[in-house]
Structures are given as C-alpha cells and as structure tokens.
N, CA, C and O of each residue as an XYZ file, in Angstrom:
736
protein
N      -6.875    -36.009     80.318
C      -7.731    -35.303     81.276
C      -8.879    -34.650     80.485
O      -8.649    -33.936     79.509
N     -10.108    -34.907     80.925
C     -11.273    -34.388     80.244
C     -11.868    -33.284     81.085
O     -12.422    -33.543     82.153
N     -11.757    -32.041     80.609
C     -12.280    -30.883     81.347
C     -13.365    -30.268     80.430
O     -13.179    -30.135     79.221
N     -14.474    -29.909     81.036
C     -15.557    -29.343     80.245
C     -15.106    -28.070     79.523
O     -14.277    -27.308     80.021
N     -15.672    -27.873     78.352
C     -15.327    -26.685     77.573
C     -15.696    -25.441     78.307
O     -15.038    -24.416     78.127
N     -16.709    -25.471     79.124
C     -17.142    -24.309     79.892
C     -16.060    -23.810     80.821
O     -15.847    -22.602     80.930
N     -15.370    -24.718     81.495
C     -14.293    -24.325     82.387
C     -13.136    -23.759     81.585
O     -12.594    -22.709     81.930
N     -12.761    -24.435     80.534
C     -11.600    -23.982     79.720
C     -11.879    -22.686     79.037
O     -10.944    -21.945     78.734
N     -13.148    -22.367     78.774
C     -13.476    -21.153     78.021
C     -13.360    -19.901     78.861
O     -13.148    -18.807     78.336
N     -13.500    -20.061     80.159
C     -13.440    -18.864     81.037
C     -12.005    -18.529     81.360
O     -11.114    -19.376     81.297
N     -11.799    -17.253     81.713
C     -10.438    -16.782     82.120
C     -10.010    -17.593     83.334
O      -8.911    -18.146     83.359
N     -10.876    -17.664     84.337
C     -10.528    -18.392     85.551
C     -10.222    -19.859     85.224
O      -9.294    -20.434     85.793
N     -10.970    -20.452     84.337
C     -10.790    -21.842     83.947
C      -9.456    -22.075     83.272
O      -8.809    -23.096     83.505
N      -9.045    -21.150     82.447
C      -7.749    -21.295     81.762
C      -6.589    -21.259     82.754
O      -5.658    -22.060     82.671
N      -6.661    -20.309     83.700
C      -5.615    -20.235     84.734
C      -5.669    -21.499     85.618
O      -4.633    -22.094     85.913
N      -6.864    -21.898     86.030
C      -6.985    -23.103     86.873
C      -6.510    -24.345     86.147
O      -5.875    -25.203     86.760
N      -6.800    -24.470     84.854
C      -6.316    -25.594     84.062
C      -4.815    -25.627     83.989
O      -4.204    -26.687     84.126
N      -4.209    -24.467     83.773
C      -2.754    -24.382     83.710
C      -2.146    -24.760     85.026
O      -1.168    -25.507     85.061
N      -2.704    -24.260     86.128
C      -2.229    -24.598     87.470
C      -2.359    -26.110     87.704
O      -1.432    -26.736     88.220
N      -3.490    -26.693     87.333
C      -3.729    -28.090     87.521
C      -2.692    -28.954     86.745
O      -2.170    -29.946     87.255
N      -2.427    -28.529     85.500
C      -1.441    -29.270     84.698
C      -0.073    -29.243     85.349
O       0.604    -30.267     85.431
N       0.336    -28.065     85.813
C       1.632    -27.964     86.494
C       1.651    -28.786     87.790
O       2.636    -29.463     88.083
N       0.589    -28.726     88.541
C       0.515    -29.521     89.773
C       0.546    -31.020     89.468
O       1.163    -31.784     90.210
N      -0.102    -31.445     88.398
C      -0.105    -32.832     87.964
C       1.315    -33.299     87.612
O       1.781    -34.355     88.039
N       1.970    -32.456     86.815
C       3.359    -32.777     86.425
C       4.285    -32.924     87.631
O       5.174    -33.776     87.649
N       4.060    -32.072     88.645
C       4.889    -32.098     89.849
C       4.402    -33.094     90.901
O       5.083    -33.331     91.899
N       3.215    -33.680     90.674
C       2.618    -34.602     91.659
C       2.180    -33.880     92.935
O       2.232    -34.448     94.026
N       1.752    -32.631     92.790
C       1.369    -31.832     93.968
C      -0.059    -31.362     93.901
O      -0.381    -30.324     94.478
N      -0.946    -32.091     93.210
C      -2.347    -31.639     93.094
C      -2.969    -31.489     94.445
O      -3.604    -30.471     94.715
N      -2.812    -32.465     95.311
C      -3.420    -32.425     96.653
C      -2.891    -31.267     97.476
O      -3.653    -30.602     98.177
N      -1.597    -31.021     97.398
C      -0.976    -29.928     98.125
C      -1.496    -28.569     97.636
O      -1.787    -27.681     98.438
N      -1.607    -28.421     96.316
C      -2.094    -27.156     95.758
C      -3.561    -26.957     96.096
O      -3.993    -25.841     96.386
N      -4.339    -28.056     96.058
C      -5.739    -27.953     96.408
C      -5.897    -27.536     97.878
O      -6.754    -26.713     98.201
N      -5.092    -28.088     98.742
C      -5.095    -27.707    100.146
C      -4.708    -26.229    100.324
O      -5.328    -25.507    101.104
N      -3.671    -25.790     99.586
C      -3.252    -24.401     99.613
C      -4.393    -23.485     99.212
O      -4.656    -22.483     99.878
N      -5.071    -23.826     98.126
C      -6.133    -22.985     97.621
C      -7.320    -22.944     98.595
O      -7.995    -21.922     98.714
N      -7.565    -24.050     99.281
C      -8.653    -24.028    100.323
C      -8.251    -23.108    101.458
O      -9.071    -22.328    101.942
N      -6.996    -23.186    101.890
C      -6.505    -22.264    102.969
C      -6.634    -20.827    102.508
O      -7.092    -19.965    103.258
N      -6.226    -20.568    101.262
C      -6.246    -19.210    100.743
C      -7.690    -18.684    100.616
O      -7.967    -17.529    100.940
N      -8.600    -19.547    100.141
C      -9.989    -19.174    100.003
C     -10.611    -18.828    101.376
O     -11.361    -17.861    101.505
N     -10.280    -19.641    102.388
C     -10.766    -19.395    103.754
C     -10.232    -18.065    104.267
O     -10.970    -17.273    104.854
N      -8.919    -17.822    104.036
C      -8.272    -16.588    104.509
C      -8.902    -15.366    103.869
O      -9.114    -14.351    104.532
N      -9.208    -15.464    102.554
C      -9.845    -14.325    101.870
C     -11.249    -14.107    102.427
O     -11.670    -12.964    102.609
N     -11.963    -15.171    102.695
C     -13.340    -15.012    103.235
C     -13.307    -14.414    104.620
O     -14.223    -13.677    104.984
N     -12.291    -14.701    105.405
C     -12.196    -14.203    106.787
C     -11.641    -12.788    106.880
O     -11.982    -12.060    107.812
N     -10.806    -12.386    105.950
C     -10.097    -11.095    106.041
C     -10.531    -10.108    104.989
O     -10.319    -10.331    103.797
N     -11.141     -9.009    105.419
C     -11.500     -7.966    104.475
C     -10.265     -7.336    103.861
O     -10.285     -6.959    102.689
N      -9.163     -7.212    104.646
C      -7.942     -6.632    104.147
C      -7.342     -7.470    103.017
O      -6.888     -6.933    102.007
N      -7.346     -8.782    103.200
C      -6.817     -9.677    102.167
C      -7.716     -9.643    100.932
O      -7.225     -9.645     99.803
N      -9.017     -9.614    101.145
C      -9.946     -9.530    100.023
C      -9.671     -8.219     99.261
O      -9.715     -8.190     98.031
N      -9.398     -7.175     99.981
C      -9.104     -5.872     99.367
C      -7.831     -5.944     98.501
O      -7.770     -5.356     97.422
N      -6.848     -6.654     98.982
C      -5.595     -6.786     98.210
C      -5.893     -7.433     96.856
O      -5.311     -7.044     95.844
N      -6.774     -8.392     96.832
C      -7.039     -9.106     95.585
C      -7.935     -8.310     94.638
O      -7.919     -8.553     93.431
N      -8.712     -7.371     95.158
C      -9.697     -6.681     94.310
C      -9.489     -5.216     94.119
O     -10.172     -4.614     93.290
N      -8.564     -4.591     94.854
C      -8.397     -3.131     94.782
C      -7.529     -2.754     93.579
O      -6.338     -3.061     93.531
N      -8.163     -2.075     92.601
C      -7.424     -1.697     91.373
C      -6.414     -0.569     91.618
O      -5.566     -0.305     90.766
N      -6.499      0.101     92.783
C      -5.555      1.196     93.085
C      -4.214      0.667     93.535
O      -3.226      1.401     93.531
N      -4.161     -0.605     93.927
C      -2.857     -1.188     94.321
C      -2.091     -1.557     93.050
O      -2.648     -2.096     92.093
N      -0.821     -1.254     93.078
C       0.031     -1.623     91.915
C       0.242     -3.107     91.842
O      -0.043     -3.832     92.795
N       0.746     -3.568     90.702
C       1.048     -5.002     90.545
C       2.042     -5.442     91.618
O       1.926     -6.514     92.212
N       3.053     -4.540     91.847
C       4.074     -4.873     92.841
C       3.475     -4.965     94.233
O       3.804     -5.888     94.978
N       2.607     -4.037     94.605
C       2.014     -4.058     95.921
C       1.167     -5.313     96.103
O       1.221     -5.963     97.147
N       0.384     -5.647     95.074
C      -0.421     -6.896     95.150
C       0.512     -8.117     95.252
O       0.257     -9.023     96.044
N       1.551     -8.139     94.481
C       2.485     -9.242     94.494
C       3.117     -9.409     95.848
O       3.187    -10.519     96.378
N       3.589     -8.289     96.425
C       4.205     -8.338     97.770
C       3.193     -8.774     98.827
O       3.522     -9.540     99.733
N       1.966     -8.282     98.706
C       0.942     -8.685     99.663
C       0.642    -10.160     99.594
O       0.523    -10.824    100.624
N       0.517    -10.684     98.377
C       0.195    -12.102     98.217
C       1.376    -12.977     98.602
O       1.179    -14.087     99.097
N       2.615    -12.500     98.384
C       3.796    -13.248     98.818
C       3.847    -13.362    100.337
O       4.207    -14.406    100.881
N       3.483    -12.275    101.012
C       3.444    -12.270    102.465
C       2.360    -13.220    103.006
O       2.558    -13.916    104.002
N       1.213    -13.222    102.314
C       0.137    -14.128    102.673
C       0.588    -15.591    102.447
O       0.328    -16.459    103.280
N       1.235    -15.837    101.363
C       1.724    -17.182    101.052
C       2.708    -17.688    102.100
O       2.681    -18.862    102.470
N       3.583    -16.794    102.579
C       4.528    -17.186    103.610
C       3.777    -17.454    104.913
O       4.049    -18.432    105.610
N       2.844    -16.583    105.223
C       2.082    -16.727    106.493
C       1.262    -18.028    106.487
O       1.182    -18.718    107.503
N       0.665    -18.351    105.354
C      -0.127    -19.589    105.264
C       0.678    -20.834    104.953
O       0.140    -21.940    104.895
N       2.013    -20.636    104.747
C       2.913    -21.702    104.438
C       2.467    -22.478    103.163
O       2.375    -23.705    103.163
N       2.201    -21.722    102.101
C       1.766    -22.261    100.840
C       2.946    -22.860    100.071
O       4.089    -22.448    100.267
N       2.670    -23.828     99.201
C       3.710    -24.470     98.414
C       4.295    -23.459     97.436
O       3.714    -22.411     97.156
N       5.475    -23.823     96.928
C       6.147    -22.967     95.961
C       5.336    -22.731     94.721
O       5.289    -21.615     94.203
N       4.684    -23.792     94.230
C       3.843    -23.656     93.007
C       2.701    -22.690     93.243
O       2.436    -21.832     92.401
N       2.033    -22.809     94.346
C       0.895    -21.904     94.635
C       1.390    -20.474     94.802
O       0.768    -19.532     94.309
N       2.502    -20.317     95.491
C       3.066    -18.974     95.677
C       3.440    -18.318     94.340
O       3.156    -17.143     94.109
N       4.086    -19.108     93.466
C       4.438    -18.603     92.131
C       3.193    -18.264     91.334
O       3.165    -17.271     90.608
N       2.165    -19.090     91.468
C       0.905    -18.850     90.771
C       0.315    -17.504     91.204
O      -0.135    -16.725     90.363
N       0.317    -17.230     92.507
C      -0.201    -15.955     93.012
C       0.600    -14.785     92.472
O       0.050    -13.728     92.160
N       1.937    -14.993     92.362
C       2.802    -13.938     91.784
C       2.432    -13.677     90.332
O       2.398    -12.525     89.900
N       2.152    -14.735     89.571
C       1.743    -14.548     88.160
C       0.422    -13.790     88.075
O       0.253    -12.898     87.243
N      -0.515    -14.163     88.955
C      -1.817    -13.490     88.971
C      -1.667    -11.971     89.287
O      -2.315    -11.129     88.665
N      -0.817    -11.666     90.245
C      -0.569    -10.265     90.601
C       0.088     -9.534     89.436
O      -0.304     -8.415     89.106
N       1.070    -10.149     88.819
C       1.773     -9.510     87.673
C       0.857     -9.270     86.490
O       1.056     -8.318     85.737
N      -0.147    -10.124     86.315
C      -1.061    -10.008     85.188
C      -2.367     -9.316     85.554
O      -3.289     -9.251     84.742
N      -2.444     -8.804     86.766
C      -3.656     -8.098     87.253
C      -4.890     -9.014     87.197
O      -5.969     -8.605     86.769
N      -4.702    -10.239     87.634
C      -5.792    -11.216     87.602
C      -6.236    -11.698     88.978
O      -7.026    -12.638     89.074
N      -5.746    -11.073     90.040
C      -6.097    -11.504     91.384
C      -7.598    -11.372     91.682
O      -8.131    -12.083     92.535
N      -8.249    -10.489     90.996
C      -9.699    -10.271     91.245
C     -10.501    -11.516     90.857
O     -11.618    -11.699     91.340
N      -9.945    -12.383     89.986
C     -10.613    -13.597     89.551
C     -10.192    -14.821     90.376
O     -10.558    -15.949     90.045
N      -9.417    -14.594     91.456
C      -8.882    -15.704     92.213
C      -9.977    -16.659     92.759
O      -9.803    -17.877     92.706
N     -11.067    -16.132     93.266
C     -12.137    -16.946     93.793
C     -12.665    -17.919     92.727
O     -12.859    -19.104     92.998
N     -12.893    -17.401     91.514
C     -13.378    -18.249     90.446
C     -12.318    -19.273     90.037
O     -12.655    -20.399     89.672
N     -11.025    -18.885     90.096
C      -9.960    -19.821     89.774
C      -9.913    -20.960     90.763
O      -9.736    -22.119     90.387
N     -10.074    -20.624     92.039
C     -10.067    -21.657     93.068
C     -11.215    -22.639     92.862
O     -11.037    -23.852     92.977
N     -12.396    -22.099     92.557
C     -13.568    -22.954     92.327
C     -13.340    -23.846     91.103
O     -13.676    -25.030     91.120
N     -12.769    -23.270     90.045
C     -12.486    -24.054     88.810
C     -11.452    -25.136     89.084
O     -11.581    -26.254     88.586
N     -10.422    -24.815     89.874
C      -9.385    -25.809     90.193
C     -10.035    -26.951     90.954
O      -9.783    -28.118     90.654
N     -10.865    -26.633     91.929
C     -11.530    -27.702     92.726
C     -12.394    -28.598     91.828
O     -12.453    -29.814     92.014
N     -13.056    -27.975     90.860
C     -13.913    -28.725     89.940
C     -13.070    -29.664     89.083
O     -13.423    -30.827     88.892
N     -11.944    -29.146     88.563
C     -11.068    -29.960     87.729
C     -10.472    -31.111     88.539
O     -10.456    -32.254     88.082
N      -9.981    -30.806     89.746
C      -9.387    -31.859     90.566
C     -10.403    -32.925     90.960
O     -10.085    -34.114     91.001
N     -11.639    -32.486     91.252
C     -12.689    -33.448     91.643
C     -13.031    -34.343     90.431
O     -13.177    -35.558     90.565
N     -13.155    -33.712     89.246
C     -13.448    -34.489     88.031
C     -12.362    -35.517     87.759
O     -12.653    -36.636     87.338
N     -11.115    -35.142     87.998
C      -9.980    -36.033     87.771
C     -10.057    -37.251     88.705
O      -9.661    -38.358     88.339
N     -10.581    -37.018     89.924
C     -10.695    -38.101     90.908
C     -11.989    -38.882     90.729
O     -12.233    -39.860     91.435
N     -12.829    -38.444     89.773
C     -14.118    -39.115     89.571
C     -15.151    -38.692     90.573
O     -16.070    -39.454     90.877
N     -15.023    -37.507     91.089
C     -15.960    -37.000     92.063
C     -16.848    -35.906     91.410
O     -16.500    -35.311     90.390
N     -17.975    -35.686     92.037
C     -18.846    -34.619     91.654
C     -19.303    -33.928     92.913
O     -19.500    -34.591     93.931
N     -19.481    -32.624     92.886
C     -19.910    -31.887     94.056
C     -21.390    -31.590     93.980
O     -21.903    -31.167     92.944
N     -22.060    -31.812     95.073
C     -23.476    -31.503     95.173
C     -23.691    -30.463     96.270
O     -23.159    -30.577     97.374
N     -24.475    -29.460     95.940
C     -24.792    -28.441     96.950
C     -26.202    -28.770     97.469
O     -27.161    -28.857     96.702
N     -26.293    -28.944     98.762
C     -27.548    -29.308     99.406
C     -27.998    -28.136    100.275
O     -27.281    -27.707    101.180
N     -29.182    -27.631     99.991
C     -29.724    -26.524    100.778
C     -30.956    -27.052    101.487
O     -31.842    -27.641    100.869
N     -31.000    -26.831    102.801
C     -32.125    -27.287    103.574
C     -32.624    -26.151    104.450
O     -31.928    -25.161    104.676
N     -33.880    -26.325    104.949
C     -34.437    -25.270    105.808
C     -33.794    -25.255    107.186
O     -33.710    -24.207    107.826
N     -33.340    -26.420    107.644
C     -32.703    -26.578    108.950
C     -31.403    -27.368    108.761
O     -31.299    -28.174    107.837
N     -30.413    -27.141    109.633
C     -29.144    -27.892    109.493
C     -29.393    -29.401    109.502
O     -30.186    -29.896    110.303
N     -28.712    -30.134    108.605
C     -28.841    -31.574    108.553
C     -27.848    -32.213    109.527
O     -26.749    -31.700    109.739
N     -28.254    -33.335    110.109
C     -27.345    -34.039    110.992
C     -26.305    -34.772    110.164
O     -26.483    -34.935    108.956
N     -25.232    -35.213    110.782
C     -24.206    -35.988    110.084
C     -24.780    -37.276    109.478
O     -24.388    -37.701    108.392
N     -25.704    -37.873    110.204
C     -26.321    -39.136    109.728
C     -27.151    -38.841    108.450
O     -27.104    -39.606    107.487
N     -27.906    -37.724    108.458
C     -28.709    -37.381    107.289
C     -27.816    -37.076    106.093
O     -28.085    -37.521    104.977
N     -26.735    -36.304    106.337
C     -25.791    -35.994    105.264
C     -25.167    -37.261    104.693
O     -25.017    -37.398    103.479
N     -24.805    -38.185    105.580
C     -24.195    -39.432    105.133
C     -25.149    -40.243    104.271
O     -24.769    -40.755    103.218
N     -26.392    -40.354    104.727
C     -27.424    -41.084    103.960
C     -27.648    -40.436    102.603
O     -27.727    -41.117    101.581
N     -27.750    -39.112    102.606
C     -27.966    -38.392    101.342
C     -26.762    -38.580    100.404
O     -26.930    -38.780     99.200
N     -25.587    -38.515    100.953
C     -24.369    -38.714    100.128
C     -24.389    -40.111     99.514
O     -24.090    -40.263     98.329
N     -24.729    -41.111    100.279
C     -24.764    -42.516     99.753
C     -25.805    -42.628     98.627
O     -25.530    -43.251     97.601
N     -26.988    -42.036     98.802
C     -28.044    -42.130     97.794
C     -27.668    -41.383     96.514
O     -27.936    -41.861     95.412
N     -27.038    -40.193     96.664
C     -26.612    -39.421     95.493
C     -25.468    -40.120     94.766
O     -25.413    -40.114     93.537
N     -24.553    -40.725     95.528
C     -23.453    -41.476     94.918
C     -24.001    -42.633     94.109
O     -23.542    -42.883     92.995
N     -24.973    -43.339     94.654
C     -25.590    -44.465     93.928
C     -26.301    -43.954     92.634
O     -26.224    -44.583     91.579
N     -26.968    -42.833     92.755
C     -27.709    -42.267     91.614
C     -26.769    -41.759     90.540
O     -27.021    -41.974     89.354
N     -25.679    -41.083     90.928
C     -24.773    -40.477     89.969
C     -23.738    -41.465     89.422
O     -23.176    -41.232     88.352
N     -23.481    -42.550     90.131
C     -22.508    -43.508     89.679
C     -21.060    -43.085     89.920
O     -20.137    -43.713     89.400
N     -20.861    -42.054     90.684
C     -19.515    -41.592     91.072
C     -19.594    -40.941     92.409
O     -20.681    -40.602     92.878
N     -18.469    -40.759     93.032
C     -18.436    -40.242     94.407
C     -18.979    -38.810     94.424
O     -18.601    -37.978     93.600
N     -19.859    -38.547     95.365
C     -20.470    -37.235     95.509
C     -19.928    -36.578     96.769
O     -19.986    -37.167     97.848
N     -19.409    -35.379     96.646
C     -18.927    -34.604     97.790
C     -20.010    -33.568     98.090
O     -20.411    -32.814     97.203
N     -20.479    -33.530     99.328
C     -21.595    -32.654     99.694
C     -21.100    -31.344    100.248
O     -20.120    -31.288    100.990
N     -21.794    -30.295     99.875
C     -21.594    -28.938    100.427
C     -22.970    -28.567    100.981
O     -23.911    -28.394    100.207
N     -23.106    -28.444    102.280
C     -24.416    -28.147    102.897
C     -24.602    -26.664    103.201
O     -23.670    -25.962    103.595
N     -25.800    -26.231    103.010
C     -26.151    -24.805    103.261
C     -27.550    -24.795    103.898
O     -28.312    -25.747    103.733
N     -27.878    -23.742    104.610
C     -29.181    -23.613    105.264
C     -29.876    -22.358    104.725
O     -29.282    -21.282    104.660
N     -31.176    -22.524    104.330
C     -32.003    -21.389    103.887
C     -33.382    -21.577    104.495
O     -34.196    -22.351    103.992
N     -33.643    -20.838    105.617
C     -34.952    -20.986    106.296
C     -36.145    -20.667    105.405
O     -37.260    -21.088    105.714
N     -35.947    -19.929    104.301
C     -37.069    -19.591    103.399
C     -37.611    -20.804    102.683
O     -38.697    -20.737    102.107
N     -36.879    -21.931    102.700
C     -37.377    -23.157    102.079
C     -38.560    -23.756    102.846
O     -39.340    -24.529    102.289
N     -38.685    -23.398    104.115
C     -39.711    -23.893    105.050
C     -39.501    -25.348    105.443
O     -39.750    -25.712    106.593
N     -39.059    -26.173    104.536
C     -38.764    -27.597    104.822
C     -38.314    -28.253    103.548
O     -38.407    -27.656    102.476
N     -37.818    -29.494    103.644
C     -37.377    -30.210    102.488
C     -35.963    -29.826    102.085
O     -35.223    -29.213    102.855
N     -35.603    -30.201    100.855
C     -34.233    -29.999    100.353
C     -34.223    -29.478     98.937
O     -35.168    -29.685     98.176
N     -33.148    -28.803     98.590
C     -32.860    -28.471     97.182
C     -31.429    -28.990     96.977
O     -30.501    -28.563     97.663
N     -31.269    -29.906     96.035
C     -29.940    -30.479     95.716
C     -29.540    -30.051     94.318
O     -30.295    -30.225     93.362
N     -28.346    -29.491     94.208
C     -27.837    -29.067     92.879
C     -26.537    -29.839     92.628
O     -25.570    -29.750     93.384
N     -26.565    -30.603     91.525
C     -25.389    -31.356     91.087
C     -25.085    -30.909     89.675
O     -25.811    -31.265     88.747
N     -24.014    -30.125     89.489
C     -23.717    -29.576     88.168
C     -24.877    -28.713     87.688
O     -25.228    -27.728     88.338
N     -25.474    -29.076     86.555
C     -26.617    -28.320     86.023
C     -27.934    -28.928     86.405
O     -28.986    -28.398     86.047
N     -27.904    -30.051     87.139
C     -29.136    -30.722     87.566
C     -29.578    -30.188     88.914
O     -28.757    -29.944     89.799
N     -30.880    -30.008     89.063
C     -31.422    -29.484     90.317
C     -32.617    -30.363     90.733
O     -33.540    -30.602     89.954
N     -32.566    -30.818     91.946
C     -33.649    -31.612     92.520
C     -34.228    -30.762     93.594
O     -33.583    -30.542     94.619
N     -35.466    -30.255     93.395
C     -36.099    -29.317     94.320
C     -37.245    -30.053     95.018
O     -38.297    -30.259     94.413
N     -37.067    -30.436     96.231
C     -38.087    -31.075     97.042
C     -38.385    -30.216     98.245
O     -38.574    -30.727     99.349
N     -38.428    -28.901     98.037
C     -38.684    -27.982     99.154
C     -40.168    -27.717     99.287
O     -40.915    -27.765     98.310
N     -40.589    -27.433    100.524
C     -41.989    -27.120    100.747
C     -42.358    -25.790    100.061
O     -43.474    -25.640     99.563
N     -41.435    -24.843    100.036
C     -41.702    -23.557     99.364
C     -42.076    -23.792     97.904
O     -43.040    -23.200     97.418
N     -41.333    -24.647     97.191
C     -41.622    -24.902     95.783
C     -42.974    -25.627     95.655
O     -43.753    -25.324     94.751
N     -43.244    -26.551     96.527
C     -44.513    -27.254     96.482
C     -45.688    -26.334     96.691
O     -46.711    -26.446     96.015
N     -45.533    -25.393     97.663
C     -46.611    -24.415     97.903
C     -46.783    -23.486     96.726
O     -47.911    -23.158     96.358
N     -45.678    -23.051     96.121
C     -45.739    -22.212     94.950
C     -46.450    -22.907     93.785
O     -47.261    -22.308     93.079
N     -46.117    -24.198     93.607
C     -46.760    -24.997     92.506
C     -48.258    -25.118     92.779
O     -49.072    -24.978     91.867
N     -48.618    -25.380     94.038
C     -50.006    -25.510     94.406
C     -50.739    -24.193     94.142
O     -51.857    -24.194     93.628
N     -50.102    -23.062     94.497
C     -50.710    -21.731     94.283
C     -50.939    -21.494     92.787
O     -51.982    -20.971     92.395
N     -49.968    -21.876     91.954
C     -50.133    -21.699     90.502
C     -51.239    -22.573     89.957
O     -52.011    -22.152     89.095
N     -51.314    -23.795     90.463
C     -52.384    -24.684     89.998
C     -53.762    -24.166     90.353
O     -54.718    -24.338     89.596
N     -53.860    -23.523     91.527
C     -55.146    -22.985     91.971
C     -55.574    -21.776     91.178
O     -56.767    -21.514     91.025
N     -54.572    -21.012     90.655
C     -54.863    -19.840     89.819
C     -55.395    -20.224     88.449
O     -56.168    -19.482     87.844
N     -54.984    -21.371     87.969
C     -55.336    -21.803     86.614
C     -56.747    -22.229     86.488
O     -57.180    -22.617     85.403
C-alpha cells in the first residue's frame, strides 16, 4: 500500500492509516468507510455530538461513553466502535474529522481513485457532473470521484481542485487577471 508521506506524517494520518490497516486485515474497509461517512454526517448535523468530540471539559470516560452511545445508535461496526473508544481514551476525538478525511483518501488511493472538488457559481446538473467526471477521469488516468460545491462569488465558470492541482476557469479569476493586466 502506497500512502503519501504527508498523510502518514500527520496525527490524523497515522490514526487513519492504522485503522485502514486493521480494516484491510479484517476485510471491512468498505464497512468502516461507510461507518465513518455516517459518523461524519452525524457530527455535521448535531452540535451536541460535535461538542462531545471537541469539549476538553469532558473526561475521557464521558467522551468514550458518548461515542459508544453514538456508535450503537448509528449501528457502527465493532472495529469503528473500538476505534472511537481508543480516540476517546487518548483524547484524540478533536481530530476525528481529519482522520475521517485521511481514511477516505487512503481508501480511495487503494482503489485507484482520486477525489476532485468542483466549485461552480451555480449548481451543476447531473449530466454536467457526469461529463466533467468523464473528462477528468480521462485526463488523470484513474477514476475521479467528484465533490460539488457552489460559490456565487465565482460569477461563472468552474474551479476544479484535484490533490494539489487547481484548474481555475472562473469568470472572477479572468476578470481579476484582466484588471491586473490593465494596471501594468
């Protein structure tokens, strides 16, 4: 398994790498990835759950009990539940979001996928997203998973970010470039 040194160097990356290795050994990578997506969505939706992961005034035991209850409620796998217990015991729940993102990156790399973030001024249709995905997949030589976002400040066009590469075809950037050229 080839994981970038950047992911392994971070705290979140080390935990995510360890979880990925355990999930690989157990053949439960997909289940754990699904668990983490459910958990990430639950944290985003619930201020109380977000508070459990980030509140330093809660004891390790309180955080552990809270995360165990969440794991039962979300019907998470045993490996994911144990992982949350380890994070609570080590006071690392505050980095859970970064760990989830790192795990997704590792799992996607293992499958030969790359994630592209597409930001547009207006929501893209399914047909537009499909065409863009096909073109990016052909360009990258591996499967591209799209994450779409909307930013009206772009005025029009797209900004595509794949890893450290950025393709900026937004009207805002073009207008800024034109303004700079006119100043010179």
